[in-house]
C-alpha positions as a printed NumPy array, in Angstrom:
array([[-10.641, -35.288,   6.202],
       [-12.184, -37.571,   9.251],
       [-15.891, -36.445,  10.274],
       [-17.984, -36.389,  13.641],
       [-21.636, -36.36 ,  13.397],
       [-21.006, -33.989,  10.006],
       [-18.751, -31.784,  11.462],
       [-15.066, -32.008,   9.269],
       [-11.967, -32.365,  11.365],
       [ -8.722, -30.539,  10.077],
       [ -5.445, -33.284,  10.077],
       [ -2.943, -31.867,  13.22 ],
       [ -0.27 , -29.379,  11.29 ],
       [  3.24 , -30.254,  11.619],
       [  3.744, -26.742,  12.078],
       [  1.398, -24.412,  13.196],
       [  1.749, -20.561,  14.618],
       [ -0.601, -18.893,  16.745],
       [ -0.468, -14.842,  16.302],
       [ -2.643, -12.707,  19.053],
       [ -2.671,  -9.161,  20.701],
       [ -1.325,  -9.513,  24.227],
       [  0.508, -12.081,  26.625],
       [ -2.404, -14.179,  27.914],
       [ -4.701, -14.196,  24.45 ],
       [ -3.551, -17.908,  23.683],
       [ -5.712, -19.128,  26.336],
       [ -8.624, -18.697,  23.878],
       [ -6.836, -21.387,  22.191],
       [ -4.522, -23.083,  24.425],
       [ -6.403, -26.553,  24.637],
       [ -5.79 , -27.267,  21.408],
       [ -1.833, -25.994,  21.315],
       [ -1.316, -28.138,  23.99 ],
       [ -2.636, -31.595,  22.306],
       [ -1.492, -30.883,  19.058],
       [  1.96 , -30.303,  20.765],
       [  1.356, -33.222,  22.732],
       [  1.152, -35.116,  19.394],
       [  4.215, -33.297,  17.348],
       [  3.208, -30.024,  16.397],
       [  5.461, -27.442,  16.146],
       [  4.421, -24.513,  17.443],
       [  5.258, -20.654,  17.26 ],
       [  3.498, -18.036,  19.314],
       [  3.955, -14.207,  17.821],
       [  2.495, -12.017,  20.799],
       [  2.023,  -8.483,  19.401],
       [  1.72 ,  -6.55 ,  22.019],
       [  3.569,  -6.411,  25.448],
       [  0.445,  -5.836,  27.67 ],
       [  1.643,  -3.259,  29.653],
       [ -1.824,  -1.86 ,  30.205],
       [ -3.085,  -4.748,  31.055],
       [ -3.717,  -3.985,  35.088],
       [ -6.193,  -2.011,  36.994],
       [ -3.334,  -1.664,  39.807],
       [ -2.691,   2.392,  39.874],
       [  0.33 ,   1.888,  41.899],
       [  1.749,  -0.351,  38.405],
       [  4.162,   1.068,  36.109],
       [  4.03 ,   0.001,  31.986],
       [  7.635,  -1.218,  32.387],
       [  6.914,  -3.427,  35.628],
       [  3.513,  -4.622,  33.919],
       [  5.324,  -5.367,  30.909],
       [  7.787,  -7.53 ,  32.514],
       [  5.414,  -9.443,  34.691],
       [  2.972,  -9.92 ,  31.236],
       [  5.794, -11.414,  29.052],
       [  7.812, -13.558,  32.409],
       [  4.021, -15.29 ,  32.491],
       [  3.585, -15.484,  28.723],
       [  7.313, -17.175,  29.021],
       [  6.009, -19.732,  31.857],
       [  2.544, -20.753,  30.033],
       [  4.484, -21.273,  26.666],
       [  6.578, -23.559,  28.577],
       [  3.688, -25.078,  30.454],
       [  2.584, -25.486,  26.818],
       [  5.813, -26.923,  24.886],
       [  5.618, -24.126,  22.578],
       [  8.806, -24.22 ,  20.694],
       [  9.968, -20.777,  19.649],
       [  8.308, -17.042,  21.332],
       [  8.594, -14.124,  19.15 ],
       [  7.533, -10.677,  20.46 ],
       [  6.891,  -8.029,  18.874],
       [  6.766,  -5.552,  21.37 ],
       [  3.757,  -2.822,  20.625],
       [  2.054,  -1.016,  23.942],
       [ -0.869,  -2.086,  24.715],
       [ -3.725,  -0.661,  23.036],
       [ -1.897,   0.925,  20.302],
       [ -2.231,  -1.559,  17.154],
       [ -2.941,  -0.031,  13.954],
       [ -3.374,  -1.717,  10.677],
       [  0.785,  -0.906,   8.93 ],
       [  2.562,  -2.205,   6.303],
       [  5.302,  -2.201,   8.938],
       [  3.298,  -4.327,  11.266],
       [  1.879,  -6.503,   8.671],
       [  5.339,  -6.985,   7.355],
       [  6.832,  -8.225,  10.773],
       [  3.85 , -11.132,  10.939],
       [  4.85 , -11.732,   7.073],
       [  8.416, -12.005,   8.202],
       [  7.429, -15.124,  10.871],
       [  5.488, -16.69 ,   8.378],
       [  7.683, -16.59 ,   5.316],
       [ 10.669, -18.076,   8.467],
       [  8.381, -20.363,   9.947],
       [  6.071, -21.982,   6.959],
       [  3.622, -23.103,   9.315],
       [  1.026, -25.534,   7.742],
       [ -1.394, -23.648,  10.225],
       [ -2.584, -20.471,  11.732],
       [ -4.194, -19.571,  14.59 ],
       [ -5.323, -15.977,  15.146],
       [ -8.504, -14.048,  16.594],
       [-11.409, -13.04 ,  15.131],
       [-11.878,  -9.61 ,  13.73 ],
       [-15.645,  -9.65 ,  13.341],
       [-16.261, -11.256,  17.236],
       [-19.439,  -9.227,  18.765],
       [-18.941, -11.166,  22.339],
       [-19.1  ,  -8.495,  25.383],
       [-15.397,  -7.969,  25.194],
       [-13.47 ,  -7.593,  21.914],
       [-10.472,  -5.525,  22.554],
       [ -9.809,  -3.495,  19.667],
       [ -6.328,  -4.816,  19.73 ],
       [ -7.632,  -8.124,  19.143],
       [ -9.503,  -6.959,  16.276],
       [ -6.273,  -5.322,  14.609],
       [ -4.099,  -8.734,  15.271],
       [ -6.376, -11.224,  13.647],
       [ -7.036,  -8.37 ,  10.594],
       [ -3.292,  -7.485,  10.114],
       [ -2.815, -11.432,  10.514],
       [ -5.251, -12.519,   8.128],
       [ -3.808,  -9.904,   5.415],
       [ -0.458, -10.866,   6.006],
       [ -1.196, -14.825,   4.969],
       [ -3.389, -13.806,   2.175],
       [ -1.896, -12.427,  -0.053],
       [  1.05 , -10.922,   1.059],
       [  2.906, -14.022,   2.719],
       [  2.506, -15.988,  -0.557],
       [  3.497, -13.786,  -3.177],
       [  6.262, -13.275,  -4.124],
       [  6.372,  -9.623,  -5.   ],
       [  4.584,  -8.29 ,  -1.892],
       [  7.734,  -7.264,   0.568],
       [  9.759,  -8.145,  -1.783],
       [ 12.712,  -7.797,   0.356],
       [ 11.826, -10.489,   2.482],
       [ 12.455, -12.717,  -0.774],
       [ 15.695, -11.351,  -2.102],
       [ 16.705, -12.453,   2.02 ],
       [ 15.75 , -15.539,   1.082],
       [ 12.386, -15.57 ,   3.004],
       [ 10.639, -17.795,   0.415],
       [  7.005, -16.889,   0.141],
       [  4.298, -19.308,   2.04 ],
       [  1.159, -20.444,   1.214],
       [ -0.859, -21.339,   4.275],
       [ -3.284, -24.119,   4.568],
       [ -5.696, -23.895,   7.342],
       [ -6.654, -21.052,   8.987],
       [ -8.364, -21.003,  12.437],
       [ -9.751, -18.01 ,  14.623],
       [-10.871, -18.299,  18.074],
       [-13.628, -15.609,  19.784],
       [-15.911, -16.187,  16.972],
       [-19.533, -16.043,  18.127]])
């Protein structure tokens, strides 16, 4: 791996996916989607939630906010290159830590195989740390280790023929 001034560089992923809570999140991360992209990456976004809490407009409904929060996710992908979208739909605010939910990020990882994955911190202490950023980056980080890569966890998945994936490089953004 190349180094500046000590610090190791990771080699750009082929295929990476970045997993976060709500429609927006990427942006703690976006710089670097958009150069890897800019030099081949393939990249998957899984957005968790549908942010339709995400307003402090009283006249807003959740479906209207909804729409508006995944139409703009939609545009900065594009703006972006991203590939391939996949949400998953939760309300805002309501991420727990499931087999269910962990299952549907082992699902895009086992389809995917991304080389890398981007996620958020769970152990940030910066003034804002939305709980259901905490709960995406935990539920993520379980999912890759060790229930993406064995075989036997959601076992299902591999009788589909959703090989299981060992991921290389892990990255989370909001650390401080």
């Amino acid at each position: 791996m190349p180094e500046i001034r000590g610090v190791t560089l990771i080699k750009r992923p082929g295929r990476a996916a970045v997993i976060f809570a709500h429609p927006d999140d990427e942006t703690g991360c976006s710089g670097t989607i958009a150069s890897w992209i800019k030099e081949g990456t393939k990249v998957l976004f899984v957005i968790c939630t549908n942010g339709d809490k995400g307003t402090e407009n009283p006249e807003m409904t959740t479906q209207e906010m909804a729409r508006i929060r995944e139409q703009e996710m939609r545009d900065a992908a594009k703006s972006l290159g991203v590939q391939e979208i996949v949400f998953l739909g939760y309300p805002d605010g309501e991420l727990e830590d499931t087999r269910y939910f962990r299952g549907q990020i082992v699902r895009q990882v086992r389809r995917f195989r991304p080389e890398t994955v981007l996620c958020q911190d769970t152990l940030s202490r910066s003034a804002h740390n939305h709980r259901d950023h905490r709960i995406a980056g935990m539920v993520t980080l379980d999912a890759l280790f060790p229930y993406a890569r064995d075989p036997l966890h959601f076992e299902e998945f591999t009788k589909e023929g959703l090989k299981p994936h060992k991921v290389g490089t892990v990255l989370c953004w909001g650390t401080k």
